Amino acid sequence: MYQKKLKIRRKFLSHAINHVAGEKVVGGRVASDIYAKILGYDNNNTLNYLLTKNDHIAQMRVMNDWDFNNERAFEILSFYIPNFTQSMFFNIEQMSKPWYTGSYIDWRPQLISLLKGVENAEYLRYRNYYDLCDGLSYLFIYLADEIYNNKAKNRIYIICCVLSDLVETGRITSIRWTDIAALYREDNFNLLVEKIFQDRRKFIHDVELLGRIENYVFKDSSLFSTHSIAATPFQNLFRELGVDVGNLSLSVDLERNLQLY
């Protein structure tokens, strides 16, 4: 799992660097070593070896990842990228995790291409599950051009929170684009909400997360009750991500745990 996370994160980092600093500034192998050095290791081979030995410190460093406040990351990237600046550092850090802003319009085609190759959203960069869920909800509304649609953002956040709890508790193995797309359908989302309130703690094991989910569900049915979920823009987006929107179905492990039908 950790090697798969590194592979996806390195790919995002490599493409983000080349997008910001110029084509082919770093290749895949160099990006691998850059990522390892940012996490505190001499090179990718050393980090991979420790991960194969289930080294706890290496695993935790992969999990904790890095962010804009990481001075080591700035110094390492400065070594590899000519005329490196704080602004470039900020853009690369933002573009290499599940977050997207309108200022990166020209990054969208590359980002879609990269996301299509992600089989599990857990492999993207994040600090904790709340950060991942929040990042994914912003990512989807920006990519669907629904930046001001709070109802859509709320629903994506709820769906991602549920899926993250199911992954964390070992009931499903992955957070998949096809499952997010299927649960975003109006009928499935309504069934999901019923499931949340019927089973509560038996279904959502994290108490704090359950409280957040219930709060967002309340907003969905009150503050944003008359708002549109923008089904067509999201269908188009999911189609871009490689989802067969004409034949949506839940993954086997997710369907078994949700039992919506």
PDB file of C-alpha atoms in Angstrom:
ATOM      1  CA  MET A   1       0.000   0.000   0.000  1.00  0.00           C
ATOM      2  CA  TYR A   2       2.746   2.461   0.949  1.00  0.00           C
ATOM      3  CA  GLN A   3       4.670   1.813  -2.269  1.00  0.00           C
ATOM      4  CA  LYS A   4       1.495   2.473  -4.263  1.00  0.00           C
ATOM      5  CA  LYS A   5       0.966   5.741  -2.397  1.00  0.00           C
ATOM      6  CA  LEU A   6       4.516   6.817  -3.173  1.00  0.00           C
ATOM      7  CA  LYS A   7       4.130   5.932  -6.856  1.00  0.00           C
ATOM      8  CA  ILE A   8       1.008   8.065  -7.270  1.00  0.00           C
ATOM      9  CA  ARG A   9       2.352  10.965  -5.190  1.00  0.00           C
ATOM     10  CA  ARG A  10       5.668  10.988  -7.051  1.00  0.00           C
ATOM     11  CA  LYS A  11       3.819  11.095 -10.362  1.00  0.00           C
ATOM     12  CA  PHE A  12       1.761  14.093  -9.233  1.00  0.00           C
ATOM     13  CA  LEU A  13       4.880  15.824  -7.889  1.00  0.00           C
ATOM     14  CA  SER A  14       6.851  15.202 -11.078  1.00  0.00           C
ATOM     15  CA  HIS A  15       4.092  16.574 -13.323  1.00  0.00           C
ATOM     16  CA  ALA A  16       3.481  19.552 -11.018  1.00  0.00           C
ATOM     17  CA  ILE A  17       7.188  20.464 -11.066  1.00  0.00           C
ATOM     18  CA  ASN A  18       7.382  20.214 -14.841  1.00  0.00           C
ATOM     19  CA  HIS A  19       4.182  22.246 -15.212  1.00  0.00           C
ATOM     20  CA  VAL A  20       5.423  25.053 -12.966  1.00  0.00           C
ATOM     21  CA  ALA A  21       9.130  25.074 -13.789  1.00  0.00           C
ATOM     22  CA  GLY A  22       9.154  23.931 -17.408  1.00  0.00           C
ATOM     23  CA  GLU A  23       8.851  20.670 -19.293  1.00  0.00           C
ATOM     24  CA  LYS A  24      11.218  17.850 -18.327  1.00  0.00           C
ATOM     25  CA  VAL A  25      12.944  19.677 -15.479  1.00  0.00           C
ATOM     26  CA  VAL A  26      12.801  16.401 -13.569  1.00  0.00           C
ATOM     27  CA  GLY A  27      12.189  12.853 -14.735  1.00  0.00           C
ATOM     28  CA  GLY A  28      10.379  10.096 -12.917  1.00  0.00           C
ATOM     29  CA  ARG A  29      13.514   8.639 -11.289  1.00  0.00           C
ATOM     30  CA  VAL A  30      14.673  12.048 -10.068  1.00  0.00           C
ATOM     31  CA  ALA A  31      11.191  12.785  -8.723  1.00  0.00           C
ATOM     32  CA  SER A  32      11.340   9.503  -6.807  1.00  0.00           C
ATOM     33  CA  ASP A  33      14.560  10.548  -5.108  1.00  0.00           C
ATOM     34  CA  ILE A  34      13.221  14.054  -4.453  1.00  0.00           C
ATOM     35  CA  TYR A  35      10.213  12.622  -2.652  1.00  0.00           C
ATOM     36  CA  ALA A  36      12.387  10.280  -0.592  1.00  0.00           C
ATOM     37  CA  LYS A  37      14.692  13.148   0.390  1.00  0.00           C
ATOM     38  CA  ILE A  38      11.760  15.326   1.391  1.00  0.00           C
ATOM     39  CA  LEU A  39      10.673  12.512   3.719  1.00  0.00           C
ATOM     40  CA  GLY A  40      14.197  12.341   5.187  1.00  0.00           C
ATOM     41  CA  TYR A  41      15.897   9.522   3.226  1.00  0.00           C
ATOM     42  CA  ASP A  42      18.950   9.530   0.958  1.00  0.00           C
ATOM     43  CA  ASN A  43      17.132   8.102  -2.048  1.00  0.00           C
ATOM     44  CA  ASN A  44      14.092   6.173  -3.212  1.00  0.00           C
ATOM     45  CA  ASN A  45      15.840   2.788  -2.988  1.00  0.00           C
ATOM     46  CA  THR A  46      16.492   3.281   0.725  1.00  0.00           C
ATOM     47  CA  LEU A  47      12.917   4.324   1.411  1.00  0.00           C
ATOM     48  CA  ASN A  48      11.467   1.447  -0.623  1.00  0.00           C
ATOM     49  CA  TYR A  49      13.705  -1.072   1.135  1.00  0.00           C
ATOM     50  CA  LEU A  50      12.509   0.133   4.553  1.00  0.00           C
ATOM     51  CA  LEU A  51       8.889  -0.055   3.422  1.00  0.00           C
ATOM     52  CA  THR A  52       9.348  -3.667   2.280  1.00  0.00           C
ATOM     53  CA  LYS A  53      10.627  -4.384   5.807  1.00  0.00           C
ATOM     54  CA  ASN A  54       7.500  -2.758   7.276  1.00  0.00           C
ATOM     55  CA  ASP A  55       9.610  -0.109   8.975  1.00  0.00           C
ATOM     56  CA  HIS A  56       7.185   1.838  11.158  1.00  0.00           C
ATOM     57  CA  ILE A  57       9.044   5.161  10.926  1.00  0.00           C
ATOM     58  CA  ALA A  58       9.157   4.988   7.120  1.00  0.00           C
ATOM     59  CA  GLN A  59       5.460   4.147   7.002  1.00  0.00           C
ATOM     60  CA  MET A  60       4.597   7.063   9.285  1.00  0.00           C
ATOM     61  CA  ARG A  61       6.672   9.466   7.198  1.00  0.00           C
ATOM     62  CA  VAL A  62       4.799   8.380   4.084  1.00  0.00           C
ATOM     63  CA  MET A  63       1.482   8.791   5.911  1.00  0.00           C
ATOM     64  CA  ASN A  64       2.374  12.225   7.336  1.00  0.00           C
ATOM     65  CA  ASP A  65       3.783  13.350   3.981  1.00  0.00           C
ATOM     66  CA  TRP A  66       4.882  17.014   3.690  1.00  0.00           C
ATOM     67  CA  ASP A  67       3.402  20.476   3.267  1.00  0.00           C
ATOM     68  CA  PHE A  68       4.198  24.078   2.388  1.00  0.00           C
ATOM     69  CA  ASN A  69       5.803  24.710   5.789  1.00  0.00           C
ATOM     70  CA  ASN A  70       8.416  22.002   5.255  1.00  0.00           C
ATOM     71  CA  GLU A  71      11.779  23.821   5.008  1.00  0.00           C
ATOM     72  CA  ARG A  72      13.586  20.657   3.913  1.00  0.00           C
ATOM     73  CA  ALA A  73      11.194  20.319   0.965  1.00  0.00           C
ATOM     74  CA  PHE A  74      11.942  23.873  -0.167  1.00  0.00           C
ATOM     75  CA  GLU A  75      15.716  23.328   0.071  1.00  0.00           C
ATOM     76  CA  ILE A  76      15.594  20.030  -1.823  1.00  0.00           C
ATOM     77  CA  LEU A  77      13.391  21.380  -4.605  1.00  0.00           C
ATOM     78  CA  SER A  78      15.631  24.458  -4.825  1.00  0.00           C
ATOM     79  CA  PHE A  79      18.577  22.157  -5.535  1.00  0.00           C
ATOM     80  CA  TYR A  80      16.838  20.526  -8.503  1.00  0.00           C
ATOM     81  CA  ILE A  81      14.874  23.470  -9.932  1.00  0.00           C
ATOM     82  CA  PRO A  82      16.695  26.538 -11.328  1.00  0.00           C
ATOM     83  CA  ASN A  83      15.638  29.940  -9.940  1.00  0.00           C
ATOM     84  CA  PHE A  84      13.236  28.328  -7.491  1.00  0.00           C
ATOM     85  CA  THR A  85      10.934  30.706  -5.572  1.00  0.00           C
ATOM     86  CA  GLN A  86       8.437  30.530  -2.716  1.00  0.00           C
ATOM     87  CA  SER A  87       5.651  31.147  -5.211  1.00  0.00           C
ATOM     88  CA  MET A  88       6.743  28.162  -7.291  1.00  0.00           C
ATOM     89  CA  PHE A  89       6.993  26.085  -4.128  1.00  0.00           C
ATOM     90  CA  PHE A  90       3.440  27.005  -3.112  1.00  0.00           C
ATOM     91  CA  ASN A  91       2.042  26.138  -6.552  1.00  0.00           C
ATOM     92  CA  ILE A  92       3.830  22.783  -6.705  1.00  0.00           C
ATOM     93  CA  GLU A  93       2.697  21.883  -3.185  1.00  0.00           C
ATOM     94  CA  GLN A  94      -0.916  22.750  -3.993  1.00  0.00           C
ATOM     95  CA  MET A  95      -0.975  21.056  -7.379  1.00  0.00           C
ATOM     96  CA  SER A  96       0.510  17.791  -6.112  1.00  0.00           C
ATOM     97  CA  LYS A  97      -2.303  17.051  -3.639  1.00  0.00           C
ATOM     98  CA  PRO A  98      -6.104  16.662  -3.963  1.00  0.00           C
ATOM     99  CA  TRP A  99      -6.811  20.353  -4.098  1.00  0.00           C
ATOM    100  CA  TYR A 100      -7.590  22.569  -7.026  1.00  0.00           C
ATOM    101  CA  THR A 101      -8.145  26.302  -7.492  1.00  0.00           C
ATOM    102  CA  GLY A 102      -9.360  28.315 -10.447  1.00  0.00           C
ATOM    103  CA  SER A 103      -5.929  29.889 -10.855  1.00  0.00           C
ATOM    104  CA  TYR A 104      -4.640  26.585 -12.258  1.00  0.00           C
ATOM    105  CA  ILE A 105      -6.981  26.384 -15.267  1.00  0.00           C
ATOM    106  CA  ASP A 106      -4.180  25.225 -17.565  1.00  0.00           C
ATOM    107  CA  TRP A 107      -3.400  22.414 -15.094  1.00  0.00           C
ATOM    108  CA  ARG A 108      -6.862  20.874 -15.466  1.00  0.00           C
ATOM    109  CA  PRO A 109      -6.228  18.575 -18.491  1.00  0.00           C
ATOM    110  CA  GLN A 110      -3.083  17.146 -16.882  1.00  0.00           C
ATOM    111  CA  LEU A 111      -4.826  16.800 -13.544  1.00  0.00           C
ATOM    112  CA  ILE A 112      -7.743  14.872 -15.082  1.00  0.00           C
ATOM    113  CA  SER A 113      -5.275  12.581 -16.827  1.00  0.00           C
ATOM    114  CA  LEU A 114      -3.443  11.921 -13.544  1.00  0.00           C
ATOM    115  CA  LEU A 115      -6.642  11.353 -11.567  1.00  0.00           C
ATOM    116  CA  LYS A 116      -7.871   8.774 -14.100  1.00  0.00           C
ATOM    117  CA  GLY A 117      -4.912   6.617 -13.106  1.00  0.00           C
ATOM    118  CA  VAL A 118      -5.695   6.752  -9.374  1.00  0.00           C
ATOM    119  CA  GLU A 119      -7.443   3.555  -8.296  1.00  0.00           C
ATOM    120  CA  ASN A 120      -7.752   4.659  -4.680  1.00  0.00           C
ATOM    121  CA  ALA A 121      -8.149   8.288  -3.533  1.00  0.00           C
ATOM    122  CA  GLU A 122      -6.202   7.317  -0.398  1.00  0.00           C
ATOM    123  CA  TYR A 123      -3.052   7.322  -2.526  1.00  0.00           C
ATOM    124  CA  LEU A 124      -3.318  11.093  -3.000  1.00  0.00           C
ATOM    125  CA  ARG A 125      -1.494  13.450  -0.653  1.00  0.00           C
ATOM    126  CA  TYR A 126      -3.284  14.261   2.593  1.00  0.00           C
ATOM    127  CA  ARG A 127      -2.467  14.805   6.264  1.00  0.00           C
ATOM    128  CA  ASN A 128      -5.537  13.106   7.761  1.00  0.00           C
ATOM    129  CA  TYR A 129      -8.935  11.837   6.642  1.00  0.00           C
ATOM    130  CA  TYR A 130     -10.638  15.175   7.312  1.00  0.00           C
ATOM    131  CA  ASP A 131      -8.075  16.853   5.068  1.00  0.00           C
ATOM    132  CA  LEU A 132      -8.627  14.213   2.372  1.00  0.00           C
ATOM    133  CA  CYS A 133     -12.429  14.545   2.461  1.00  0.00           C
ATOM    134  CA  ASP A 134     -12.263  18.328   2.403  1.00  0.00           C
ATOM    135  CA  GLY A 135      -9.702  18.299  -0.396  1.00  0.00           C
ATOM    136  CA  LEU A 136     -11.769  15.908  -2.510  1.00  0.00           C
ATOM    137  CA  SER A 137     -14.948  17.934  -2.061  1.00  0.00           C
ATOM    138  CA  TYR A 138     -13.189  21.097  -3.255  1.00  0.00           C
ATOM    139  CA  LEU A 139     -11.479  19.189  -6.064  1.00  0.00           C
ATOM    140  CA  PHE A 140     -14.744  17.895  -7.500  1.00  0.00           C
ATOM    141  CA  ILE A 141     -16.676  21.163  -7.382  1.00  0.00           C
ATOM    142  CA  TYR A 142     -13.809  23.038  -9.034  1.00  0.00           C
ATOM    143  CA  LEU A 143     -13.359  20.431 -11.757  1.00  0.00           C
ATOM    144  CA  ALA A 144     -17.117  20.334 -12.383  1.00  0.00           C
ATOM    145  CA  ASP A 145     -17.122  24.152 -12.572  1.00  0.00           C
ATOM    146  CA  GLU A 146     -19.514  24.261  -9.613  1.00  0.00           C
ATOM    147  CA  ILE A 147     -17.297  26.322  -7.293  1.00  0.00           C
ATOM    148  CA  TYR A 148     -20.225  28.167  -5.652  1.00  0.00           C
ATOM    149  CA  ASN A 149     -22.424  25.097  -5.261  1.00  0.00           C
ATOM    150  CA  ASN A 150     -22.436  24.454  -1.506  1.00  0.00           C
ATOM    151  CA  LYS A 151     -24.981  21.642  -1.777  1.00  0.00           C
ATOM    152  CA  ALA A 152     -22.714  19.739  -4.156  1.00  0.00           C
ATOM    153  CA  LYS A 153     -19.683  20.352  -1.947  1.00  0.00           C
ATOM    154  CA  ASN A 154     -21.608  19.157   1.113  1.00  0.00           C
ATOM    155  CA  ARG A 155     -22.728  15.974  -0.587  1.00  0.00           C
ATOM    156  CA  ILE A 156     -19.276  15.095  -1.883  1.00  0.00           C
ATOM    157  CA  TYR A 157     -17.878  15.741   1.605  1.00  0.00           C
ATOM    158  CA  ILE A 158     -20.486  13.454   3.213  1.00  0.00           C
ATOM    159  CA  ILE A 159     -19.820  10.693   0.696  1.00  0.00           C
ATOM    160  CA  CYS A 160     -16.040  10.912   1.110  1.00  0.00           C
ATOM    161  CA  CYS A 161     -16.327  10.933   4.916  1.00  0.00           C
ATOM    162  CA  VAL A 162     -18.442   7.770   4.855  1.00  0.00           C
ATOM    163  CA  LEU A 163     -16.024   6.040   2.489  1.00  0.00           C
ATOM    164  CA  SER A 164     -12.997   7.098   4.545  1.00  0.00           C
ATOM    165  CA  ASP A 165     -14.531   5.621   7.715  1.00  0.00           C
ATOM    166  CA  LEU A 166     -15.272   2.375   5.881  1.00  0.00           C
ATOM    167  CA  VAL A 167     -11.648   2.219   4.680  1.00  0.00           C
ATOM    168  CA  GLU A 168     -10.250   3.128   8.098  1.00  0.00           C
ATOM    169  CA  THR A 169     -12.233   0.317   9.724  1.00  0.00           C
ATOM    170  CA  GLY A 170     -11.263  -2.221   7.054  1.00  0.00           C
ATOM    171  CA  ARG A 171     -14.741  -2.724   5.634  1.00  0.00           C
ATOM    172  CA  ILE A 172     -13.755  -1.590   2.141  1.00  0.00           C
ATOM    173  CA  THR A 173     -10.322  -1.421   0.545  1.00  0.00           C
ATOM    174  CA  SER A 174     -10.446   1.762  -1.540  1.00  0.00           C
ATOM    175  CA  ILE A 175     -12.091   5.119  -2.136  1.00  0.00           C
ATOM    176  CA  ARG A 176     -12.990   4.822  -5.825  1.00  0.00           C
ATOM    177  CA  TRP A 177     -14.253   7.408  -8.312  1.00  0.00           C
ATOM    178  CA  THR A 178     -16.975   5.019  -9.443  1.00  0.00           C
ATOM    179  CA  ASP A 179     -18.321   4.655  -5.885  1.00  0.00           C
ATOM    180  CA  ILE A 180     -18.338   8.417  -5.337  1.00  0.00           C
ATOM    181  CA  ALA A 181     -20.192   8.830  -8.643  1.00  0.00           C
ATOM    182  CA  ALA A 182     -22.725   6.117  -7.738  1.00  0.00           C
ATOM    183  CA  LEU A 183     -23.398   7.563  -4.275  1.00  0.00           C
ATOM    184  CA  TYR A 184     -23.808  11.064  -5.743  1.00  0.00           C
ATOM    185  CA  ARG A 185     -26.887   9.863  -7.605  1.00  0.00           C
ATOM    186  CA  GLU A 186     -29.991  11.303  -5.923  1.00  0.00           C
ATOM    187  CA  ASP A 187     -31.597   7.936  -5.121  1.00  0.00           C
ATOM    188  CA  ASN A 188     -28.406   6.394  -3.735  1.00  0.00           C
ATOM    189  CA  PHE A 189     -27.554   9.481  -1.702  1.00  0.00           C
ATOM    190  CA  ASN A 190     -30.979   9.479  -0.058  1.00  0.00           C
ATOM    191  CA  LEU A 191     -30.562   5.801   0.821  1.00  0.00           C
ATOM    192  CA  LEU A 192     -27.113   6.561   2.219  1.00  0.00           C
ATOM    193  CA  VAL A 193     -28.536   9.262   4.487  1.00  0.00           C
ATOM    194  CA  GLU A 194     -31.180   6.802   5.725  1.00  0.00           C
ATOM    195  CA  LYS A 195     -28.427   4.290   6.464  1.00  0.00           C
ATOM    196  CA  ILE A 196     -26.448   6.877   8.440  1.00  0.00           C
ATOM    197  CA  PHE A 197     -29.368   7.766  10.705  1.00  0.00           C
ATOM    198  CA  GLN A 198     -30.687   4.226  11.075  1.00  0.00           C
ATOM    199  CA  ASP A 199     -27.437   2.634  12.183  1.00  0.00           C
ATOM    200  CA  ARG A 200     -25.405   5.646  13.347  1.00  0.00           C
ATOM    201  CA  ARG A 201     -22.545   4.316  15.543  1.00  0.00           C
ATOM    202  CA  LYS A 202     -22.812   0.809  14.135  1.00  0.00           C
ATOM    203  CA  PHE A 203     -22.248   2.271  10.686  1.00  0.00           C
ATOM    204  CA  ILE A 204     -19.921   5.250  11.314  1.00  0.00           C
ATOM    205  CA  HIS A 205     -17.419   4.158  13.949  1.00  0.00           C
ATOM    206  CA  ASP A 206     -15.603   7.491  14.413  1.00  0.00           C
ATOM    207  CA  VAL A 207     -17.719   9.534  16.841  1.00  0.00           C
ATOM    208  CA  GLU A 208     -16.326  12.919  15.776  1.00  0.00           C
ATOM    209  CA  LEU A 209     -16.718  12.031  12.115  1.00  0.00           C
ATOM    210  CA  LEU A 210     -20.318  10.934  12.695  1.00  0.00           C
ATOM    211  CA  GLY A 211     -21.059  14.344  14.220  1.00  0.00           C
ATOM    212  CA  ARG A 212     -19.565  16.104  11.210  1.00  0.00           C
ATOM    213  CA  ILE A 213     -21.513  13.954   8.773  1.00  0.00           C
ATOM    214  CA  GLU A 214     -24.812  14.548  10.586  1.00  0.00           C
ATOM    215  CA  ASN A 215     -24.127  18.290  10.607  1.00  0.00           C
ATOM    216  CA  TYR A 216     -23.543  18.327   6.863  1.00  0.00           C
ATOM    217  CA  VAL A 217     -26.615  16.184   6.254  1.00  0.00           C
ATOM    218  CA  PHE A 218     -28.664  18.717   8.229  1.00  0.00           C
ATOM    219  CA  LYS A 219     -27.269  21.538   6.069  1.00  0.00           C
ATOM    220  CA  ASP A 220     -28.139  19.577   2.935  1.00  0.00           C
ATOM    221  CA  SER A 221     -31.780  19.250   3.992  1.00  0.00           C
ATOM    222  CA  SER A 222     -32.170  22.750   5.452  1.00  0.00           C
ATOM    223  CA  LEU A 223     -29.849  25.528   4.237  1.00  0.00           C
ATOM    224  CA  PHE A 224     -29.428  24.004   0.780  1.00  0.00           C
ATOM    225  CA  SER A 225     -32.749  22.189   0.463  1.00  0.00           C
ATOM    226  CA  THR A 226     -33.779  24.128  -2.653  1.00  0.00           C
ATOM    227  CA  HIS A 227     -30.353  24.128  -4.296  1.00  0.00           C
ATOM    228  CA  SER A 228     -29.491  22.006  -7.325  1.00  0.00           C
ATOM    229  CA  ILE A 229     -27.065  19.083  -7.081  1.00  0.00           C
ATOM    230  CA  ALA A 230     -25.933  19.850 -10.653  1.00  0.00           C
ATOM    231  CA  ALA A 231     -26.232  16.229 -11.772  1.00  0.00           C
ATOM    232  CA  THR A 232     -25.189  16.846 -15.379  1.00  0.00           C
ATOM    233  CA  PRO A 233     -21.894  18.700 -14.680  1.00  0.00           C
ATOM    234  CA  PHE A 234     -20.876  15.991 -12.216  1.00  0.00           C
ATOM    235  CA  GLN A 235     -21.862  13.219 -14.593  1.00  0.00           C
ATOM    236  CA  ASN A 236     -19.658  14.859 -17.220  1.00  0.00           C
ATOM    237  CA  LEU A 237     -16.790  15.100 -14.738  1.00  0.00           C
ATOM    238  CA  PHE A 238     -17.068  11.483 -13.640  1.00  0.00           C
ATOM    239  CA  ARG A 239     -17.133  10.478 -17.295  1.00  0.00           C
ATOM    240  CA  GLU A 240     -13.861  12.384 -17.778  1.00  0.00           C
ATOM    241  CA  LEU A 241     -12.420  10.391 -14.865  1.00  0.00           C
ATOM    242  CA  GLY A 242     -13.170   7.148 -16.656  1.00  0.00           C
ATOM    243  CA  VAL A 243     -16.401   6.251 -14.864  1.00  0.00           C
ATOM    244  CA  ASP A 244     -19.114   4.500 -16.885  1.00  0.00           C
ATOM    245  CA  VAL A 245     -21.914   6.833 -15.787  1.00  0.00           C
ATOM    246  CA  GLY A 246     -24.450   4.955 -17.893  1.00  0.00           C
ATOM    247  CA  ASN A 247     -23.894   1.790 -15.894  1.00  0.00           C
ATOM    248  CA  LEU A 248     -23.168   2.936 -12.360  1.00  0.00           C
ATOM    249  CA  SER A 249     -22.936   0.323  -9.653  1.00  0.00           C
ATOM    250  CA  LEU A 250     -21.279   0.131  -6.258  1.00  0.00           C
ATOM    251  CA  SER A 251     -18.120  -1.889  -5.746  1.00  0.00           C
ATOM    252  CA  VAL A 252     -18.800  -5.336  -4.313  1.00  0.00           C
ATOM    253  CA  ASP A 253     -17.295  -4.630  -0.876  1.00  0.00           C
ATOM    254  CA  LEU A 254     -19.052  -1.278  -0.603  1.00  0.00           C
ATOM    255  CA  GLU A 255     -22.433  -2.668  -1.631  1.00  0.00           C
ATOM    256  CA  ARG A 256     -22.046  -5.447   0.933  1.00  0.00           C
ATOM    257  CA  ASN A 257     -21.436  -2.931   3.723  1.00  0.00           C
ATOM    258  CA  LEU A 258     -23.996  -0.328   2.712  1.00  0.00           C
ATOM    259  CA  GLN A 259     -26.812  -2.705   1.721  1.00  0.00           C
ATOM    260  CA  LEU A 260     -28.708   0.177   0.087  1.00  0.00           C
ATOM    261  CA  TYR A 261     -30.838  -2.036  -2.113  1.00  0.00           C
TER     262      TYR A 261
END
